[in-house]
XYZ file of C-alpha atoms in Angstrom:
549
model
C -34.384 8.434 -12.630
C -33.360 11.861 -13.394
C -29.897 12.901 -12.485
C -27.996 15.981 -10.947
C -24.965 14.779 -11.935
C -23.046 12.836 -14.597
C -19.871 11.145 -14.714
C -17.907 8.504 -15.826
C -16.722 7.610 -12.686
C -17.952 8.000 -9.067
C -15.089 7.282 -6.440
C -16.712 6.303 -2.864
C -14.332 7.364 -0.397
C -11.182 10.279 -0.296
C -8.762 8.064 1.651
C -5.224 7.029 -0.212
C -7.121 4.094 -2.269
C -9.795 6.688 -4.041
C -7.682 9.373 -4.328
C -4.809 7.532 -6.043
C -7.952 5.791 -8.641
C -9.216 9.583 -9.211
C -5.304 10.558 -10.014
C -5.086 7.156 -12.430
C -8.139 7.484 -14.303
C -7.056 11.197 -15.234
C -3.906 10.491 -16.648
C -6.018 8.619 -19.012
C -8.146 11.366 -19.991
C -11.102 10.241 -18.045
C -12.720 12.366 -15.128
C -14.365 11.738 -12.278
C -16.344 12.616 -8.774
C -15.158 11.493 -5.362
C -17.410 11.462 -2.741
C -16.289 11.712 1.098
C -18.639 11.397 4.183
C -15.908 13.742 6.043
C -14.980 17.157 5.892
C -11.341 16.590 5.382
C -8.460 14.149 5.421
C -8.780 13.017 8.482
C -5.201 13.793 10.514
C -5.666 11.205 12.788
C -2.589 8.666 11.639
C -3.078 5.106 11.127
C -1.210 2.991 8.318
C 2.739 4.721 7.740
C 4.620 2.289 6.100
C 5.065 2.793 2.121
C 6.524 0.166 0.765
C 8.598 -0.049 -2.304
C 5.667 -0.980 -4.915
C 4.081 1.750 -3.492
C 6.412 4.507 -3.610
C 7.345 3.496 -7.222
C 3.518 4.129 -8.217
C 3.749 7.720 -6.057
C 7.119 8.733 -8.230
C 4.594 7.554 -11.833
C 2.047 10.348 -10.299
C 4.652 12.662 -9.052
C 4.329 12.370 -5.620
C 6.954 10.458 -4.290
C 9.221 13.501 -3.537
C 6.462 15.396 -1.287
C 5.722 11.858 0.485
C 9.727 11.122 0.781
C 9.716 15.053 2.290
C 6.960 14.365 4.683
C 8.418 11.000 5.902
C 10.641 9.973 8.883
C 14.333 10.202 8.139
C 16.053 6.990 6.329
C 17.864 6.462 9.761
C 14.264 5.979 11.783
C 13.555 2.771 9.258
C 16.819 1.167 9.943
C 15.684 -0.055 13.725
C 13.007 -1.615 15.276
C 13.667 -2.014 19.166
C 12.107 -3.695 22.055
C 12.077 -1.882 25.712
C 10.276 -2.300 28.695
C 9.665 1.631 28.473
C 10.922 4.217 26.471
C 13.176 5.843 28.921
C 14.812 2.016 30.004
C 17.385 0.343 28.193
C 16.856 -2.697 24.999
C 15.526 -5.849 25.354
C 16.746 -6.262 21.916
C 16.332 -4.832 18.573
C 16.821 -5.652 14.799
C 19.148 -3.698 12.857
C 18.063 -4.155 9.356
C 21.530 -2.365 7.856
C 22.588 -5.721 9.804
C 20.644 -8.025 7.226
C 23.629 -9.212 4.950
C 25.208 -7.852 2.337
C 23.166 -9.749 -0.154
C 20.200 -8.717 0.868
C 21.338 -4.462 1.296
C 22.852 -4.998 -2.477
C 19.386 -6.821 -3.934
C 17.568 -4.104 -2.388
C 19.523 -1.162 -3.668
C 19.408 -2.747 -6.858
C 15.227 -3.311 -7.018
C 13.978 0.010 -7.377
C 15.135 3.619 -7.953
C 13.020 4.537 -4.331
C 12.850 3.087 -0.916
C 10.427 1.742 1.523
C 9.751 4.638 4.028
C 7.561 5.836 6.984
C 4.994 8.627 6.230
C 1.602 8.929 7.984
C -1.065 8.097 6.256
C -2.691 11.336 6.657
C 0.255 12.777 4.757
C 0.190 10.706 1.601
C -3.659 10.975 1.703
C -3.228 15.165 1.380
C -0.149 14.583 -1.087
C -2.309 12.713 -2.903
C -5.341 15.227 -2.577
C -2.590 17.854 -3.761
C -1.733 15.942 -6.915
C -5.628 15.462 -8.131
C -6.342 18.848 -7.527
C -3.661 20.141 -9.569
C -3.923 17.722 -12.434
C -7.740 18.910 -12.681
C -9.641 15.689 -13.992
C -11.880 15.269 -10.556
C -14.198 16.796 -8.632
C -13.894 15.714 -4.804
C -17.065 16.475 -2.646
C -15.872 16.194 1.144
C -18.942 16.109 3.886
C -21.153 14.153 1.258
C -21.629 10.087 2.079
C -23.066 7.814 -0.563
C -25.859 6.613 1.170
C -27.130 3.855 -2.298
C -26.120 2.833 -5.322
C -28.232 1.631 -7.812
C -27.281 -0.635 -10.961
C -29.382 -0.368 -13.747
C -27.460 -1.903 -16.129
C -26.579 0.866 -18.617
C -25.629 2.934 -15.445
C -25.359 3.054 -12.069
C -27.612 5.927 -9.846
C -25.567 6.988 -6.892
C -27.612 8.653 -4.018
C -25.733 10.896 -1.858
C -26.371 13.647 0.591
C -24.967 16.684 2.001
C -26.105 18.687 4.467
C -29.211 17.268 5.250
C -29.808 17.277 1.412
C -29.978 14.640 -1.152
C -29.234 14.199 -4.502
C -28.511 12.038 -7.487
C -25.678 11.389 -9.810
C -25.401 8.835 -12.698
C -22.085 7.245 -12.786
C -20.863 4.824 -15.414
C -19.031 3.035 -13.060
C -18.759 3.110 -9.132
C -15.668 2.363 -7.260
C -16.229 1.525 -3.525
C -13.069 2.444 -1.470
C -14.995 3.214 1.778
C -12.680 1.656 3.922
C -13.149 -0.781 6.222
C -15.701 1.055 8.329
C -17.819 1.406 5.176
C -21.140 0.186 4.518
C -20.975 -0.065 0.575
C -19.989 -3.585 -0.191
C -22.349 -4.890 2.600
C -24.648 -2.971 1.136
C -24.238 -5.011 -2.357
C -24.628 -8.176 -0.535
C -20.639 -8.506 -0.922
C -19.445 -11.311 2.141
C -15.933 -11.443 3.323
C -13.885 -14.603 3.622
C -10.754 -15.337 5.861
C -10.028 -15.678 9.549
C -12.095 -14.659 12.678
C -11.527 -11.380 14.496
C -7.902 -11.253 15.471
C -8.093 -9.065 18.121
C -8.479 -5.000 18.358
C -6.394 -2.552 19.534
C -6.773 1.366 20.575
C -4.877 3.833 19.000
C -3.765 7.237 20.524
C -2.197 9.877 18.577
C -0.718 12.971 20.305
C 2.362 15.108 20.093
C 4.774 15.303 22.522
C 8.536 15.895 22.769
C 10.469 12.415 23.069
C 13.674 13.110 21.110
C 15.701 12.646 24.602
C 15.432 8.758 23.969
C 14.841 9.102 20.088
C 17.748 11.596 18.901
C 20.340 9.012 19.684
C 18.468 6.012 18.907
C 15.661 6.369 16.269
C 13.751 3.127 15.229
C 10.566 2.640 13.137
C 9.004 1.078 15.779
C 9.494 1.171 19.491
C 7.361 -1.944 21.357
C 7.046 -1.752 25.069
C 6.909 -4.549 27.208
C 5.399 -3.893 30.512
C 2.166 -4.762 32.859
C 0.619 -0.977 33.135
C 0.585 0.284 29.346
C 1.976 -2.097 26.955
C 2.030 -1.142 22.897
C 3.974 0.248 20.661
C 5.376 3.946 19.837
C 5.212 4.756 15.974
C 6.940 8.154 14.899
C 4.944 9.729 12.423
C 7.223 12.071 11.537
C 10.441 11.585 13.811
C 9.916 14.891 15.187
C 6.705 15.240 17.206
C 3.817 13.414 15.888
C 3.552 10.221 17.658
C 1.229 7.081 18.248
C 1.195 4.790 20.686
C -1.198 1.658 20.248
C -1.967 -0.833 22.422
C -4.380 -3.828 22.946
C -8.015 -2.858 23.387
C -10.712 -6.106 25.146
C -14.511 -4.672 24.272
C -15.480 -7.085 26.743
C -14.003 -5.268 29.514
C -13.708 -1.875 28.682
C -14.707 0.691 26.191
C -13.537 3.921 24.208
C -15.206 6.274 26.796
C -12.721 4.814 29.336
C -10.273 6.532 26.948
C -10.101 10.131 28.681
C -7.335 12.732 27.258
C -6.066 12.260 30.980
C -6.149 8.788 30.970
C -4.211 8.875 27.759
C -1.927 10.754 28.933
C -0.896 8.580 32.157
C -0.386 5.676 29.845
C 1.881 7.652 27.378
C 3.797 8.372 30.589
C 3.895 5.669 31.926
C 5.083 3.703 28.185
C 7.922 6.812 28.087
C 8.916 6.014 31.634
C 8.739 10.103 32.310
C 5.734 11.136 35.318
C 6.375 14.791 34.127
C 6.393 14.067 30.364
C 4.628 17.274 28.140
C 1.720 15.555 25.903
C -1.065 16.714 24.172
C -3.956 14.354 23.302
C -4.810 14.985 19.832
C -7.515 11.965 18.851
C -8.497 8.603 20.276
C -9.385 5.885 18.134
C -10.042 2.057 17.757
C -9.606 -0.498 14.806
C -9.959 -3.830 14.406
C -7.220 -6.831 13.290
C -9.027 -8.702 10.925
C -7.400 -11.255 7.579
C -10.417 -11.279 5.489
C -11.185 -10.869 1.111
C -14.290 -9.814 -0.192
C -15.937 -12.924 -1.630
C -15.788 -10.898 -4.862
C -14.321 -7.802 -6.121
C -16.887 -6.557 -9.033
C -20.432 -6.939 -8.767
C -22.144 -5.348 -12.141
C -21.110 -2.015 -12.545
C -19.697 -1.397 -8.988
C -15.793 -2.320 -8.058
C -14.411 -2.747 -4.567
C -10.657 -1.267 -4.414
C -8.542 -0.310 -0.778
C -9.655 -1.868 2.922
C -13.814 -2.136 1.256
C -11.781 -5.506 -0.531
C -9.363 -6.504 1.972
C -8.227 -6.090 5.758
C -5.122 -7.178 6.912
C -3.321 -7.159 10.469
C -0.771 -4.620 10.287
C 2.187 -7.006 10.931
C 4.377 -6.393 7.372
C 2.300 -3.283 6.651
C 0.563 -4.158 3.730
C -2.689 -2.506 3.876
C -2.567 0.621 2.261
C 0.058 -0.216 0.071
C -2.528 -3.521 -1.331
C -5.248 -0.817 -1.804
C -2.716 1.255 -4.022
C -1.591 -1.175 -6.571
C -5.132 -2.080 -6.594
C -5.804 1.511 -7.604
C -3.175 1.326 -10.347
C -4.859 -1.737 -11.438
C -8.717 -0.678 -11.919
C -7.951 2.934 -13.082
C -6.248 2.005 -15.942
C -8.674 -1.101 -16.706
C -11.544 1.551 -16.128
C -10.088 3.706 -18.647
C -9.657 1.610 -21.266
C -13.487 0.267 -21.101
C -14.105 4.218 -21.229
C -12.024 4.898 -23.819
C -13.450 1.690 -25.765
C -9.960 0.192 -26.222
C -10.705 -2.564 -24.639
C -14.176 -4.835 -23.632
C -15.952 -4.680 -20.361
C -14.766 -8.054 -19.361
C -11.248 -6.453 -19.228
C -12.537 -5.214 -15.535
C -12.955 -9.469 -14.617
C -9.271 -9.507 -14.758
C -9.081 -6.967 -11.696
C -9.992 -9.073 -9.433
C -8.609 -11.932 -10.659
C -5.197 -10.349 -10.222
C -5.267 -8.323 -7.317
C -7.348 -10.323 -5.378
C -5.062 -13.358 -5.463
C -2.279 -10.814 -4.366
C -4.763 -9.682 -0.831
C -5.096 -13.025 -0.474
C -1.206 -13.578 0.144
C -0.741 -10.206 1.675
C -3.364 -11.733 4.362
C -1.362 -14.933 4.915
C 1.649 -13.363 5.092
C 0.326 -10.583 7.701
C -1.275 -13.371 10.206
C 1.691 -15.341 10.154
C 3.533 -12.194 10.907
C 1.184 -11.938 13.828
C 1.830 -15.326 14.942
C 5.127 -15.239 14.944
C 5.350 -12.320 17.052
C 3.850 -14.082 19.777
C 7.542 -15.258 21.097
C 8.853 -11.742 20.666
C 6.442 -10.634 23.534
C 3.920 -9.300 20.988
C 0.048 -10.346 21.099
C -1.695 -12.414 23.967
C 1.468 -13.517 26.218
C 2.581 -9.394 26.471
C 1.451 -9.401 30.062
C 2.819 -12.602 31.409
C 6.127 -12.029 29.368
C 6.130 -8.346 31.321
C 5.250 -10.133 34.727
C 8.380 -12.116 34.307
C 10.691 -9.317 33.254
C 9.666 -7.535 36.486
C 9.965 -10.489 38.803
C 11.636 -10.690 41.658
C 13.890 -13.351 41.146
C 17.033 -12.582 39.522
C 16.776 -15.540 37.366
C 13.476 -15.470 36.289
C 13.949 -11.669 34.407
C 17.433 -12.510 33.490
C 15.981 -15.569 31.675
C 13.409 -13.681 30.190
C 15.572 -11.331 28.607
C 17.843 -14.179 26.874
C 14.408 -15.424 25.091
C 13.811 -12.109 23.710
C 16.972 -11.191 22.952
C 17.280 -14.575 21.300
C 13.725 -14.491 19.491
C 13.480 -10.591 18.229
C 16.350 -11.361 15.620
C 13.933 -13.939 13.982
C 11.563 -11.327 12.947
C 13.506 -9.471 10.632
C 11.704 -11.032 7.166
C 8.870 -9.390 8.987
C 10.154 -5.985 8.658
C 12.307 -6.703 5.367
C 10.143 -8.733 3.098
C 11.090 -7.040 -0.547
C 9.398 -10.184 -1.968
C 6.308 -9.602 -0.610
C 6.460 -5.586 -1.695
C 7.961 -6.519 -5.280
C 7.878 -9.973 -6.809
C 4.099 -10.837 -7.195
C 3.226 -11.952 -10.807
C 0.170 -11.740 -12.236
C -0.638 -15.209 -14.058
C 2.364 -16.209 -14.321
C 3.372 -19.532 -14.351
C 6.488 -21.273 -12.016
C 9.382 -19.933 -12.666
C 12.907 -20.186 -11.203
C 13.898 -16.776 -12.445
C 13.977 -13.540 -9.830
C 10.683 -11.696 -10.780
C 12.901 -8.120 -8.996
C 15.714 -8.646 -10.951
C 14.918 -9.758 -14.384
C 11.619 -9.366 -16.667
C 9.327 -12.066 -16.535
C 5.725 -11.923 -17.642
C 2.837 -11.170 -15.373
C 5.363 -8.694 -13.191
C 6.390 -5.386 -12.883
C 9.169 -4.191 -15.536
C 12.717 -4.379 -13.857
C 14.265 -1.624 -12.635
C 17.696 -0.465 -14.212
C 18.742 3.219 -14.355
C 19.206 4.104 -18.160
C 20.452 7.109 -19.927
C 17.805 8.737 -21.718
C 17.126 11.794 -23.338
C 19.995 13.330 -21.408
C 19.000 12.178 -17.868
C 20.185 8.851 -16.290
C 15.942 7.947 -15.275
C 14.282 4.169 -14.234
C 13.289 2.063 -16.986
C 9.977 2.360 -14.813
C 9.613 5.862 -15.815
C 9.051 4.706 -19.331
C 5.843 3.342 -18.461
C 3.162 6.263 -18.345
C -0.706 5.655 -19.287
C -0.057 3.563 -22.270
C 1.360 0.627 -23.167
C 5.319 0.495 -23.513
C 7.483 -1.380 -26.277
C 10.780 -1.676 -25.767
C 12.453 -3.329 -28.797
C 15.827 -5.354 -28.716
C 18.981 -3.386 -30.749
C 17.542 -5.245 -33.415
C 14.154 -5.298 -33.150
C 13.477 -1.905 -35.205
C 10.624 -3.633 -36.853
C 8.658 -4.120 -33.565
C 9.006 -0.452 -33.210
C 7.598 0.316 -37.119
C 4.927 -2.387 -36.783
C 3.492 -0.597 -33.609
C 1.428 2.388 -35.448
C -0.012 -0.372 -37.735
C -0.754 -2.727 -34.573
C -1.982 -0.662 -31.743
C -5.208 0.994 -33.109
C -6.818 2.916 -30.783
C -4.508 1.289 -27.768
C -2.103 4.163 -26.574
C 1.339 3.033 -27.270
C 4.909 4.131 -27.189
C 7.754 2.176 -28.336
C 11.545 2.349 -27.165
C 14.526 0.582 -28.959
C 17.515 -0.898 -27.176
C 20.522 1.258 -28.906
C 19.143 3.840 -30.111
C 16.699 5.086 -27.528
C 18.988 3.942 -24.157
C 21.922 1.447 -23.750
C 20.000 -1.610 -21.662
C 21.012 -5.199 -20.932
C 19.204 -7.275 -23.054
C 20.027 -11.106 -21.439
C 18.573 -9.336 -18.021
C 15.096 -8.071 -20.141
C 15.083 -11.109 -22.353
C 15.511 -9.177 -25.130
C 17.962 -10.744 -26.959
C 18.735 -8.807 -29.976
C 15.661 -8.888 -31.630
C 12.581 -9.155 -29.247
C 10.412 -7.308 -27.834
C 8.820 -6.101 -24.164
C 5.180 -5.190 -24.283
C 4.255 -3.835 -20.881
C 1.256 -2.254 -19.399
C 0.128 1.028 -18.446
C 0.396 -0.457 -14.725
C 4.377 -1.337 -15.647
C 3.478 -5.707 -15.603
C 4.552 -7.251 -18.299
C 2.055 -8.406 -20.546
C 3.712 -10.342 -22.905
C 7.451 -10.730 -24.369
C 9.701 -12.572 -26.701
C 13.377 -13.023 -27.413
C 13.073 -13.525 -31.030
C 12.074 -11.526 -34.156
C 8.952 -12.434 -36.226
C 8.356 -12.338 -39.948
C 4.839 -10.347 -39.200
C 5.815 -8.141 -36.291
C 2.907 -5.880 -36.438
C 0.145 -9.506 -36.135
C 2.177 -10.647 -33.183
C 2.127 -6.991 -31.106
C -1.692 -6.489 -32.248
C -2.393 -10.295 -31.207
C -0.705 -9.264 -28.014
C -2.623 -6.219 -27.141
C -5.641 -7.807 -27.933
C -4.865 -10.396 -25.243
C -3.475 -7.407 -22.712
C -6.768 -5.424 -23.339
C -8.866 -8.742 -22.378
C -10.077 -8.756 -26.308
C -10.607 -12.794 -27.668
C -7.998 -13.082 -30.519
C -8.789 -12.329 -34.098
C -9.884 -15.833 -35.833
C-alpha cells in the first residue's frame, strides 16, 4: 500500500499521555506524527492532580514551571473538607500539614517538586507548548485514526480528515486514545480487572465562590446532602470549578443535564439560590479498575487510559499514563536508533503494567474505604440522617464522620504509591525514596554543580547516566570504550559534585548506571579490574541485548 506519509512514529491521541511520548521520543532525535480526532485540547477539566513522579518528569521536559504557574496555590492542596454544602459549616476535614513531622520531613526530602493541582486541560496545552517549540512532531488535530494495519516491516495507519482519507506508514504506532477510544478494541486487546464501579457526571462551569474558599481553600470540597451530592474541585482556585456527582444510566440520562438544571444543583451544593454561574460543558465518565490483557501487540503499543482505567480515588490516572510515556519513548528510541533490539519494547509492559496493576488496587480500595466517610453508595442515607429530625440521630452522625474522615489521609498522601515503585527489583528492606536501589528512580539530593545547587535527577537527560564513586575514575574512562553507540554521560563523586556515597551505594569506588527514564539499571559498591566489560555487560542488559558469550 502506497503511503502519504512516513514516519517513525505515529502517536494516536493529543491528550497528556501522547503528547508527553511525542516530547520523549524528540529528545532522542526521533520525530513523529500525532493524530487527534478533535480540534483542540479539549478545556473541559477532568484529571488535576500531578503527583510527584509526575511533576519530576514535567521539570526533565521543562514544563514543570508553566504547570506549577497554572496550578492551584500550595495552600488549596493542604485541605480536603467535608460539608453538607458549601456555604454550611465542616463535618470534618484532613489537614495534611497535620500528618506528622516524619512524614512533612520525608516528603520535603523526596523530590526537588511537589504534588500539585492543575487541570488537565492545562498540562495537556503546556505540554502541546513544549512539542511545538522543541520541533520534532507534527500534531494533526480534527484527524481520527480510523485502522491500523501491521504488516510486519510497518504498520499502515488510515486516518481521515474532513471527510477525506489518507494513509501514513508508521514504524511504530502508539495508541493513547483514551479510554473512550476504539484502538485497542480494535486490535482484539481485552481488559482485565473489576466490573463497572459506578459512573458519575461531571459539570464544569465558572462561577465566583471565593466567599467560602478565600478563608478556607481545600483540594477537594465533598458535599453531603439529599438534593445534589458530589464534590467541588478548584481547577484553578480562582474561578474554574467542577462539581461531580453520581450519575445511575438506569434512571436518568445526559439530556436530563440542562445548563439550567446544572445550575440549580451548583446552587443548591454552594448553599447560595442567587449564586452567578455559567455552564461551560457537561460530561460523563465511567469508574472502572481494569489492565489491558496486554500492552504491545506487533508493532502497535498501548500507553495512557487505552492501557489502564482507574477510579479517581488517589489520582493516579494521568500521572500512570505519564511515566508510561517516559517509559516507551525512550525504549522506542533506542529500537530507532538501533542501540538496542526490538525485544527491548517487551520490557514496557512488563514494567509499567505491573505498576497499573497496583495503581488499580490501590485506587478501589481507596474507593472502598471511602464508603464510611459518606462517599459512594451510602451518600444519601448518610445525608438523610444528618438532616433528621432528631437531635440525636444528626448529632451522631456527625461524630462518625468526624471520627472516620481522619482515616483517609494515606488516601490523599500516599508518596509511596507516587515514588517508590521498582522495576524488577527484588525484596528489599531499604527506602526505594531515600536511597538508590536498583529497578527505581535515582534519589533525589540537591548537589552543587557547575555553579548551580540542581537535583541529582537533572543529571539524567536522554542517555544513560554514570555516576562514579570519588574513586571510581576508571568507570568514568572505561565509558567511551563501553557504551558504543548507547548515549552516555558519566559524573564522578568529587570532582563533578560533592554527593553522599553510603546513601547512593557508592562507596568509594562504584558505580550508578541509570537510565534515560532516571531507574536504576544496575549498580555496584566496588571497583572492578575490567571496568569498561562490566559497564558494557551492563548496558547490554539495560538495552534488553543477551550478554556477550
Amino acid at each position: 500500500m502506497s503511503a502519504d506519509e512516513q514516519t517513525p512514529v505515529l502517536i494516536a491521541g493529543a491528550g497528556p499521555v501522547g503528547l508527553a511520548t511525542a516530547y520523549v521520543l524528540g529528545r532522542h532525535g526521533i520525530p513523529s506524527i500525532v493524530c487527534e480526532r478533535f480540534g483542540a485540547v479539549n478545556p473541559h477539566p477532568r484529571a488535576h492532580v500531578v503527583n510527584t513522579r509526575s511533576m519530576e518528569l514535567l521539570r526533565a521536559w521543562g514544563v514543570a514551571a508553566a504547570v506549577t504557574g497554572d496550578a492551584v496555590a500550595p495552600e488549596w492542596m493542604l485541605n480536603i473538607v467535608w460539608k453538607q454544602t458549601l456555604a454550611g459549616e465542616p463535618l470534618g476535614r484532613i489537614n495534611l500539614a497535620d500528618g506528622g513531622a516524619d512524614r512533612i520531613v520525608r516528603r520535603g526530602n523526596a523530590s526537588p517538586e511537589m504534588i500539585t493541582s492543575c487541570a488537565q486541560d492545562r498540562v495537556q496545552q503546556r505540554l502541546l507548548d513544549a512539542l511545538r517549540a522543541q520541533g520534532m512532531a507534527t500534531v494533526h488535530f480534527d484527524t481520527s485514526v480510523v485502522r491500523v494495519t501491521d504488516t510486519g516491516d510497518q504498520v499502515d495507519v488510515l486516518v481521515e480528515s474532513g471527510g477525506a482519507t489518507r494513509t501514513i506508514a508508521a514504524g511504530y504506532v502508539v495508541a493513547a486514545d483514551g479510554a473512550a477510544g476504539t484502538l485497542r478494541a480494535d486490535l482484539g486487546i481485552g481488559m482485565a480487572g473489576m466490573p463497572e464501579l459506578g459512573r458519575q457526571v461531571n459539570i464544569y462551569f465558572h462561577a465566583d465562590l471565593s466567599p467560602w474558599t478565600d478563608t478556607d481553600p481545600a483540594l477537594l470540597i465533598w458535599m453531603i446532602n439529599a438534593e445534589s451530592p458530589g464534590v467541588f474541585i478548584g481547577m484553578d482556585g480562582k474561578h474554574r470549578w467542577t462539581l461531580n456527582r453520581p450519575f445511575d444510566p438506569a434512571l436518568e440520562s445526559l439530556s436530563d443535564y440542562t445548563p439550567q438544571r446544572c445550575i440549580d444543583l451548583v446552587r443548591t451544593a454552594v448553599g447560595s439560590a442567587d449564586l452567578a454561574v455559567d455552564i461551560r460543558s457537561i460530561g460523563t465518565w465511567t469508574m472502572a479498575a481494569s489492565t489491558a490483557e496486554t500492552y504491545r501487540t506487533g508493532r502497535v503499543l498501548l500507553a495512557g487510559d487505552s492501557a489502564h482505567q482507574f477510579p479517581p480515588t488517589g489520582g493516579l490516572g494521568m500521572n500512570t499514563g505519564l511515566a508510561d510515556a517516559d517509559n516507551l519513548g525512550w525504549k522506542l528510541a533506542a529500537v530507532l536508533g538501533g542501540w538496542a533490539p526490538e525485544s527491548l519494547l517487551d520490557t514496557y509492559e512488563t514494567e509499567r503494567k505491573a505498576v497499573a496493576i497496583s495503581n488499580a488496587e490501590r485506587s478501589v480500595a481507596n474507593a472502598l474505604k471511602m464508603f464510611d466517610a459518606g462517599i459512594g453508595p451510602l451518600t444519601i442515607q448518610i445525608a438523610e440522617r444528618l438532616d433528621s429530625a432528631e437531635p440525636s440521630v444528626a448529632q451522631r452522625e456527625r461524630e462518625l464522620l468526624a471520627a472516620a474522615i481522619p482515616r483517609h489521609r494515606e488516601h490523599f498522601d500516599d508518596l509511596d504509591q507516587e515514588l517508590a515503585y521498582v522495576y524488577g527489583g527484588e525484596d528489599t528492606d531499604a527506602d526505594p525514596i531515600a536511597v538508590a536501589v536498583p529497578g527505581a528512580r535515582l534519589p533525589h539530593a540537591w548537589i552543587a554543580h557547575e555553579g548551580a545547587t540542581v537535583s541529582t535527577l537533572d543529571l539524567i537527560g536522554p542517555w544513560f547516566t554514570v555516576i562514579a564513586g570519588p574513586s571510581g575514575s576508571d568507570w568514568a574512562t572505561a565509558l567511551s570504550e563501553a557504551a558504543g553507540e548507547v548515549p552516555c554521560r558519566a559524573f564522578i563523586v568529587g570532582h563533578d559534585f560533592e554527593l553522599d556515597t553510603d546513601r547512593f551505594g557508592l562507596g568509594s569506588a562504584g558505580v550508578i548506571l541509570v537510565r534515560p527514564d532516571g531507574h536504576i539499571a544496575w549498580s555496584t559498591d566496588q571497583g572492578s579490574s575490567a571496568p569498561a566489560a562490566d559497564l558494557a555487560a551492563a548496558l547490554r542488559t539495560a538495552c534488553g541485548r543477551k550478554p556477550n558469550p
